[in-house]
Amino acid sequence: MDPTPWLNLNLAHRAQPANLNTAVFSKPTDRPGLFNNPNLSIVELALTPTKPLTLKLQYSNGTQGGEKYSVIGGNLQLALSKRIGIFGRFGYALDFPSNINPMGWSTGLALTDLFKPGAQAGLSIGQPLIFKDTLGLFTGTQTNYEAFYHYPINNNIAISPTLQVVSHRGTRSATPSSQAPSAPPSPSNHA
């Protein structure tokens, strides 16, 4: 029996293997290993004060390419009924290189047992990367919209169609005209 069913602490640590010579974002001077560059440590505290409410607080800290990162985050999940739930998530980087202070958020709605026991549908919206543009290269903020339906066929097989729409992808307001796809040639009628 869990002595504190309302409290859960999760810890994780990732380190690059010492026998791996270089990675995509590593520098030649990096010394891989358990606590050397690159690495990432995460702690999450999950609080469930009442059955329908869960609040998760996260902190992660690591190094990549000789740069240190620290991020805080939060996740709120609330069951409005046995079949309807809502969620919200937020993350913020405390000490990111170039002082761009990235953050992200998402919110959504989930429906369970929709048309069949065990099925689930959901809608969400979020902005995965919002930051202060210190270079003048980014002209918008990417927004993601998602709708999905998870239909279990049996215990091992499910069908899960998803529709995703992304606006301002890559935090750009519009695709430059030089990169816009050209229209396909129109069919011609020859008799």
PDB file of C-alpha atoms in Angstrom:
ATOM      1  CA  MET A   1       0.000   0.000   0.000  1.00  0.00           C
ATOM      2  CA  ASP A   2       1.252   3.454  -0.933  1.00  0.00           C
ATOM      3  CA  PRO A   3       1.639   5.557   2.265  1.00  0.00           C
ATOM      4  CA  THR A   4       1.097   8.814   0.340  1.00  0.00           C
ATOM      5  CA  PRO A   5      -1.327   8.188  -2.542  1.00  0.00           C
ATOM      6  CA  TRP A   6      -1.679  11.954  -3.064  1.00  0.00           C
ATOM      7  CA  LEU A   7       2.071  12.533  -3.565  1.00  0.00           C
ATOM      8  CA  ASN A   8       4.448  11.084  -6.146  1.00  0.00           C
ATOM      9  CA  LEU A   9       8.098  12.009  -6.758  1.00  0.00           C
ATOM     10  CA  ASN A  10       9.809  11.039 -10.031  1.00  0.00           C
ATOM     11  CA  LEU A  11      13.515  11.472 -10.789  1.00  0.00           C
ATOM     12  CA  ALA A  12      15.403  10.893 -14.027  1.00  0.00           C
ATOM     13  CA  HIS A  13      18.951  11.469 -15.252  1.00  0.00           C
ATOM     14  CA  ARG A  14      20.326  11.082 -18.771  1.00  0.00           C
ATOM     15  CA  ALA A  15      23.986  11.150 -19.677  1.00  0.00           C
ATOM     16  CA  GLN A  16      25.699  10.555 -22.976  1.00  0.00           C
ATOM     17  CA  PRO A  17      27.611   7.271 -23.049  1.00  0.00           C
ATOM     18  CA  ALA A  18      31.327   7.660 -22.383  1.00  0.00           C
ATOM     19  CA  ASN A  19      32.197   5.507 -25.390  1.00  0.00           C
ATOM     20  CA  LEU A  20      30.314   7.747 -27.843  1.00  0.00           C
ATOM     21  CA  ASN A  21      32.847  10.136 -29.378  1.00  0.00           C
ATOM     22  CA  THR A  22      30.609  12.989 -30.581  1.00  0.00           C
ATOM     23  CA  ALA A  23      26.937  13.815 -30.884  1.00  0.00           C
ATOM     24  CA  VAL A  24      25.184  16.297 -33.133  1.00  0.00           C
ATOM     25  CA  PHE A  25      25.111  19.093 -30.531  1.00  0.00           C
ATOM     26  CA  SER A  26      28.296  18.214 -28.656  1.00  0.00           C
ATOM     27  CA  LYS A  27      31.628  19.970 -28.832  1.00  0.00           C
ATOM     28  CA  PRO A  28      34.927  18.107 -29.316  1.00  0.00           C
ATOM     29  CA  THR A  29      35.962  19.214 -25.809  1.00  0.00           C
ATOM     30  CA  ASP A  30      32.909  17.562 -24.195  1.00  0.00           C
ATOM     31  CA  ARG A  31      33.727  14.713 -21.822  1.00  0.00           C
ATOM     32  CA  PRO A  32      30.796  12.294 -21.948  1.00  0.00           C
ATOM     33  CA  GLY A  33      29.924  10.357 -18.829  1.00  0.00           C
ATOM     34  CA  LEU A  34      27.473  10.227 -15.963  1.00  0.00           C
ATOM     35  CA  PHE A  35      27.790  13.853 -14.757  1.00  0.00           C
ATOM     36  CA  ASN A  36      29.805  15.439 -17.576  1.00  0.00           C
ATOM     37  CA  ASN A  37      28.575  17.358 -20.616  1.00  0.00           C
ATOM     38  CA  PRO A  38      26.039  16.522 -22.095  1.00  0.00           C
ATOM     39  CA  ASN A  39      23.578  15.462 -19.400  1.00  0.00           C
ATOM     40  CA  LEU A  40      20.043  16.112 -18.212  1.00  0.00           C
ATOM     41  CA  SER A  41      18.413  15.681 -14.791  1.00  0.00           C
ATOM     42  CA  ILE A  42      14.663  15.937 -14.167  1.00  0.00           C
ATOM     43  CA  VAL A  43      12.583  15.972 -10.999  1.00  0.00           C
ATOM     44  CA  GLU A  44       8.783  15.911 -10.994  1.00  0.00           C
ATOM     45  CA  LEU A  45       6.491  16.275  -8.004  1.00  0.00           C
ATOM     46  CA  ALA A  46       2.908  15.140  -8.644  1.00  0.00           C
ATOM     47  CA  LEU A  47       0.212  16.189  -6.183  1.00  0.00           C
ATOM     48  CA  THR A  48      -3.279  14.684  -6.250  1.00  0.00           C
ATOM     49  CA  PRO A  49      -5.095  16.389  -3.354  1.00  0.00           C
ATOM     50  CA  THR A  50      -8.484  15.135  -4.603  1.00  0.00           C
ATOM     51  CA  LYS A  51      -9.349  12.341  -7.018  1.00  0.00           C
ATOM     52  CA  PRO A  52     -10.244  14.518 -10.029  1.00  0.00           C
ATOM     53  CA  LEU A  53      -7.286  16.941  -9.722  1.00  0.00           C
ATOM     54  CA  THR A  54      -3.592  16.361 -10.367  1.00  0.00           C
ATOM     55  CA  LEU A  55      -0.919  19.060 -10.307  1.00  0.00           C
ATOM     56  CA  LYS A  56       2.592  18.214 -11.522  1.00  0.00           C
ATOM     57  CA  LEU A  57       5.581  20.507 -11.000  1.00  0.00           C
ATOM     58  CA  GLN A  58       8.788  19.836 -12.935  1.00  0.00           C
ATOM     59  CA  TYR A  59      12.351  21.099 -12.865  1.00  0.00           C
ATOM     60  CA  SER A  60      15.064  20.040 -15.277  1.00  0.00           C
ATOM     61  CA  ASN A  61      18.705  21.005 -15.435  1.00  0.00           C
ATOM     62  CA  GLY A  62      21.401  19.972 -17.845  1.00  0.00           C
ATOM     63  CA  THR A  63      24.197  20.853 -20.213  1.00  0.00           C
ATOM     64  CA  GLN A  64      24.453  20.491 -23.982  1.00  0.00           C
ATOM     65  CA  GLY A  65      27.261  21.776 -26.158  1.00  0.00           C
ATOM     66  CA  GLY A  66      28.917  23.372 -23.132  1.00  0.00           C
ATOM     67  CA  GLU A  67      25.806  25.456 -22.340  1.00  0.00           C
ATOM     68  CA  LYS A  68      23.807  25.041 -19.118  1.00  0.00           C
ATOM     69  CA  TYR A  69      19.997  24.899 -19.153  1.00  0.00           C
ATOM     70  CA  SER A  70      17.384  25.067 -16.385  1.00  0.00           C
ATOM     71  CA  VAL A  71      13.665  24.722 -17.037  1.00  0.00           C
ATOM     72  CA  ILE A  72      10.577  24.788 -14.817  1.00  0.00           C
ATOM     73  CA  GLY A  73       7.188  23.440 -15.772  1.00  0.00           C
ATOM     74  CA  GLY A  74       3.720  22.718 -14.546  1.00  0.00           C
ATOM     75  CA  ASN A  75       0.895  20.433 -15.595  1.00  0.00           C
ATOM     76  CA  LEU A  76      -2.687  20.617 -14.337  1.00  0.00           C
ATOM     77  CA  GLN A  77      -5.201  17.835 -15.057  1.00  0.00           C
ATOM     78  CA  LEU A  78      -8.821  18.040 -13.941  1.00  0.00           C
ATOM     79  CA  ALA A  79     -11.568  15.464 -14.460  1.00  0.00           C
ATOM     80  CA  LEU A  80     -14.825  17.378 -14.823  1.00  0.00           C
ATOM     81  CA  SER A  81     -16.759  14.090 -14.846  1.00  0.00           C
ATOM     82  CA  LYS A  82     -16.057  10.388 -15.396  1.00  0.00           C
ATOM     83  CA  ARG A  83     -15.894  11.016 -19.157  1.00  0.00           C
ATOM     84  CA  ILE A  84     -14.616  14.597 -19.560  1.00  0.00           C
ATOM     85  CA  GLY A  85     -11.254  16.025 -18.556  1.00  0.00           C
ATOM     86  CA  ILE A  86      -9.244  19.174 -19.206  1.00  0.00           C
ATOM     87  CA  PHE A  87      -5.528  19.869 -18.971  1.00  0.00           C
ATOM     88  CA  GLY A  88      -3.081  22.749 -19.111  1.00  0.00           C
ATOM     89  CA  ARG A  89       0.715  22.736 -19.369  1.00  0.00           C
ATOM     90  CA  PHE A  90       3.365  25.454 -19.142  1.00  0.00           C
ATOM     91  CA  GLY A  91       7.160  25.465 -19.302  1.00  0.00           C
ATOM     92  CA  TYR A  92       9.752  28.240 -18.995  1.00  0.00           C
ATOM     93  CA  ALA A  93      13.541  28.203 -19.455  1.00  0.00           C
ATOM     94  CA  LEU A  94      15.323  30.091 -16.672  1.00  0.00           C
ATOM     95  CA  ASP A  95      18.808  30.452 -18.121  1.00  0.00           C
ATOM     96  CA  PHE A  96      18.870  29.795 -21.845  1.00  0.00           C
ATOM     97  CA  PRO A  97      21.814  30.962 -24.010  1.00  0.00           C
ATOM     98  CA  SER A  98      21.416  34.400 -25.655  1.00  0.00           C
ATOM     99  CA  ASN A  99      18.768  35.374 -23.074  1.00  0.00           C
ATOM    100  CA  ILE A 100      15.878  34.393 -25.354  1.00  0.00           C
ATOM    101  CA  ASN A 101      13.909  32.904 -22.402  1.00  0.00           C
ATOM    102  CA  PRO A 102      11.852  30.305 -24.296  1.00  0.00           C
ATOM    103  CA  MET A 103       8.539  29.102 -22.941  1.00  0.00           C
ATOM    104  CA  GLY A 104       5.679  26.954 -24.155  1.00  0.00           C
ATOM    105  CA  TRP A 105       2.107  26.111 -23.221  1.00  0.00           C
ATOM    106  CA  SER A 106      -0.777  23.885 -24.212  1.00  0.00           C
ATOM    107  CA  THR A 107      -4.340  23.242 -23.115  1.00  0.00           C
ATOM    108  CA  GLY A 108      -6.961  20.759 -24.118  1.00  0.00           C
ATOM    109  CA  LEU A 109     -10.041  18.665 -23.565  1.00  0.00           C
ATOM    110  CA  ALA A 110     -10.301  14.859 -23.480  1.00  0.00           C
ATOM    111  CA  LEU A 111     -13.404  12.674 -23.738  1.00  0.00           C
ATOM    112  CA  THR A 112     -13.298   9.004 -22.700  1.00  0.00           C
ATOM    113  CA  ASP A 113     -15.525   6.087 -23.735  1.00  0.00           C
ATOM    114  CA  LEU A 114     -16.743   8.035 -26.780  1.00  0.00           C
ATOM    115  CA  PHE A 115     -18.786   5.611 -28.968  1.00  0.00           C
ATOM    116  CA  LYS A 116     -17.087   2.614 -27.303  1.00  0.00           C
ATOM    117  CA  PRO A 117     -15.677   1.720 -23.866  1.00  0.00           C
ATOM    118  CA  GLY A 118     -11.939   2.468 -23.830  1.00  0.00           C
ATOM    119  CA  ALA A 119     -12.119   4.924 -26.740  1.00  0.00           C
ATOM    120  CA  GLN A 120     -10.800   8.446 -26.271  1.00  0.00           C
ATOM    121  CA  ALA A 121     -11.068  11.706 -28.219  1.00  0.00           C
ATOM    122  CA  GLY A 122      -9.316  14.976 -27.626  1.00  0.00           C
ATOM    123  CA  LEU A 123      -8.766  18.537 -28.775  1.00  0.00           C
ATOM    124  CA  SER A 124      -5.767  20.680 -27.904  1.00  0.00           C
ATOM    125  CA  ILE A 125      -4.083  23.955 -28.751  1.00  0.00           C
ATOM    126  CA  GLY A 126      -0.611  25.095 -27.787  1.00  0.00           C
ATOM    127  CA  GLN A 127       2.454  27.141 -28.582  1.00  0.00           C
ATOM    128  CA  PRO A 128       5.493  24.894 -28.129  1.00  0.00           C
ATOM    129  CA  LEU A 129       8.145  27.598 -28.454  1.00  0.00           C
ATOM    130  CA  ILE A 130       7.648  31.252 -27.584  1.00  0.00           C
ATOM    131  CA  PHE A 131      10.747  33.374 -27.092  1.00  0.00           C
ATOM    132  CA  LYS A 132      12.248  36.829 -27.300  1.00  0.00           C
ATOM    133  CA  ASP A 133      13.829  37.140 -30.754  1.00  0.00           C
ATOM    134  CA  THR A 134      17.308  38.577 -30.188  1.00  0.00           C
ATOM    135  CA  LEU A 135      18.393  37.935 -33.796  1.00  0.00           C
ATOM    136  CA  GLY A 136      15.491  39.466 -35.745  1.00  0.00           C
ATOM    137  CA  LEU A 137      14.914  36.211 -37.662  1.00  0.00           C
ATOM    138  CA  PHE A 138      11.592  35.067 -36.275  1.00  0.00           C
ATOM    139  CA  THR A 139       8.420  36.890 -37.234  1.00  0.00           C
ATOM    140  CA  GLY A 140       5.650  34.863 -35.604  1.00  0.00           C
ATOM    141  CA  THR A 141       4.822  32.343 -32.929  1.00  0.00           C
ATOM    142  CA  GLN A 142       4.033  28.774 -33.935  1.00  0.00           C
ATOM    143  CA  THR A 143       0.621  27.544 -32.796  1.00  0.00           C
ATOM    144  CA  ASN A 144      -0.362  23.870 -32.934  1.00  0.00           C
ATOM    145  CA  TYR A 145      -3.965  22.637 -33.127  1.00  0.00           C
ATOM    146  CA  GLU A 146      -4.720  18.936 -32.725  1.00  0.00           C
ATOM    147  CA  ALA A 147      -7.762  16.662 -32.788  1.00  0.00           C
ATOM    148  CA  PHE A 148      -7.515  12.911 -32.284  1.00  0.00           C
ATOM    149  CA  TYR A 149      -9.635   9.831 -31.754  1.00  0.00           C
ATOM    150  CA  HIS A 150      -8.314   6.585 -30.266  1.00  0.00           C
ATOM    151  CA  TYR A 151     -10.538   3.603 -31.116  1.00  0.00           C
ATOM    152  CA  PRO A 152      -9.462   0.290 -29.561  1.00  0.00           C
ATOM    153  CA  ILE A 153     -10.170  -2.746 -31.752  1.00  0.00           C
ATOM    154  CA  ASN A 154      -9.026  -5.151 -29.024  1.00  0.00           C
ATOM    155  CA  ASN A 155      -6.449  -5.153 -26.187  1.00  0.00           C
ATOM    156  CA  ASN A 156      -3.530  -5.095 -28.650  1.00  0.00           C
ATOM    157  CA  ILE A 157      -4.772  -3.116 -31.664  1.00  0.00           C
ATOM    158  CA  ALA A 158      -6.234   0.382 -31.941  1.00  0.00           C
ATOM    159  CA  ILE A 159      -6.909   2.916 -34.680  1.00  0.00           C
ATOM    160  CA  SER A 160      -5.822   6.461 -33.785  1.00  0.00           C
ATOM    161  CA  PRO A 161      -6.368   9.065 -36.510  1.00  0.00           C
ATOM    162  CA  THR A 162      -4.988  12.510 -35.720  1.00  0.00           C
ATOM    163  CA  LEU A 163      -5.462  15.864 -37.421  1.00  0.00           C
ATOM    164  CA  GLN A 164      -2.771  18.469 -36.747  1.00  0.00           C
ATOM    165  CA  VAL A 165      -2.710  22.030 -38.027  1.00  0.00           C
ATOM    166  CA  VAL A 166       0.367  24.194 -37.445  1.00  0.00           C
ATOM    167  CA  SER A 167       0.350  27.940 -38.061  1.00  0.00           C
ATOM    168  CA  HIS A 168       3.525  30.019 -38.345  1.00  0.00           C
ATOM    169  CA  ARG A 169       5.628  26.852 -38.411  1.00  0.00           C
ATOM    170  CA  GLY A 170       9.148  27.412 -37.197  1.00  0.00           C
ATOM    171  CA  THR A 171       8.009  30.755 -35.699  1.00  0.00           C
ATOM    172  CA  ARG A 172       7.749  32.355 -39.138  1.00  0.00           C
ATOM    173  CA  SER A 173       4.727  34.458 -40.134  1.00  0.00           C
ATOM    174  CA  ALA A 174       4.761  33.358 -43.759  1.00  0.00           C
ATOM    175  CA  THR A 175       6.712  31.176 -46.143  1.00  0.00           C
ATOM    176  CA  PRO A 176       8.985  33.323 -48.334  1.00  0.00           C
ATOM    177  CA  SER A 177       7.708  33.420 -51.921  1.00  0.00           C
ATOM    178  CA  SER A 178      10.970  31.921 -53.179  1.00  0.00           C
ATOM    179  CA  GLN A 179      10.196  28.791 -51.132  1.00  0.00           C
ATOM    180  CA  ALA A 180       6.482  28.563 -51.896  1.00  0.00           C
ATOM    181  CA  PRO A 181       5.539  25.408 -53.780  1.00  0.00           C
ATOM    182  CA  SER A 182       4.647  25.907 -57.415  1.00  0.00           C
ATOM    183  CA  ALA A 183       1.196  24.983 -58.677  1.00  0.00           C
ATOM    184  CA  PRO A 184       0.923  21.694 -60.561  1.00  0.00           C
ATOM    185  CA  PRO A 185       0.472  21.988 -64.322  1.00  0.00           C
ATOM    186  CA  SER A 186      -3.158  22.106 -65.406  1.00  0.00           C
ATOM    187  CA  PRO A 187      -4.417  19.139 -67.413  1.00  0.00           C
ATOM    188  CA  SER A 188      -4.931  19.795 -71.096  1.00  0.00           C
ATOM    189  CA  ASN A 189      -7.655  18.295 -73.272  1.00  0.00           C
ATOM    190  CA  HIS A 190      -6.368  16.801 -76.485  1.00  0.00           C
ATOM    191  CA  ALA A 191      -8.856  15.132 -78.790  1.00  0.00           C
TER     192      ALA A 191
END
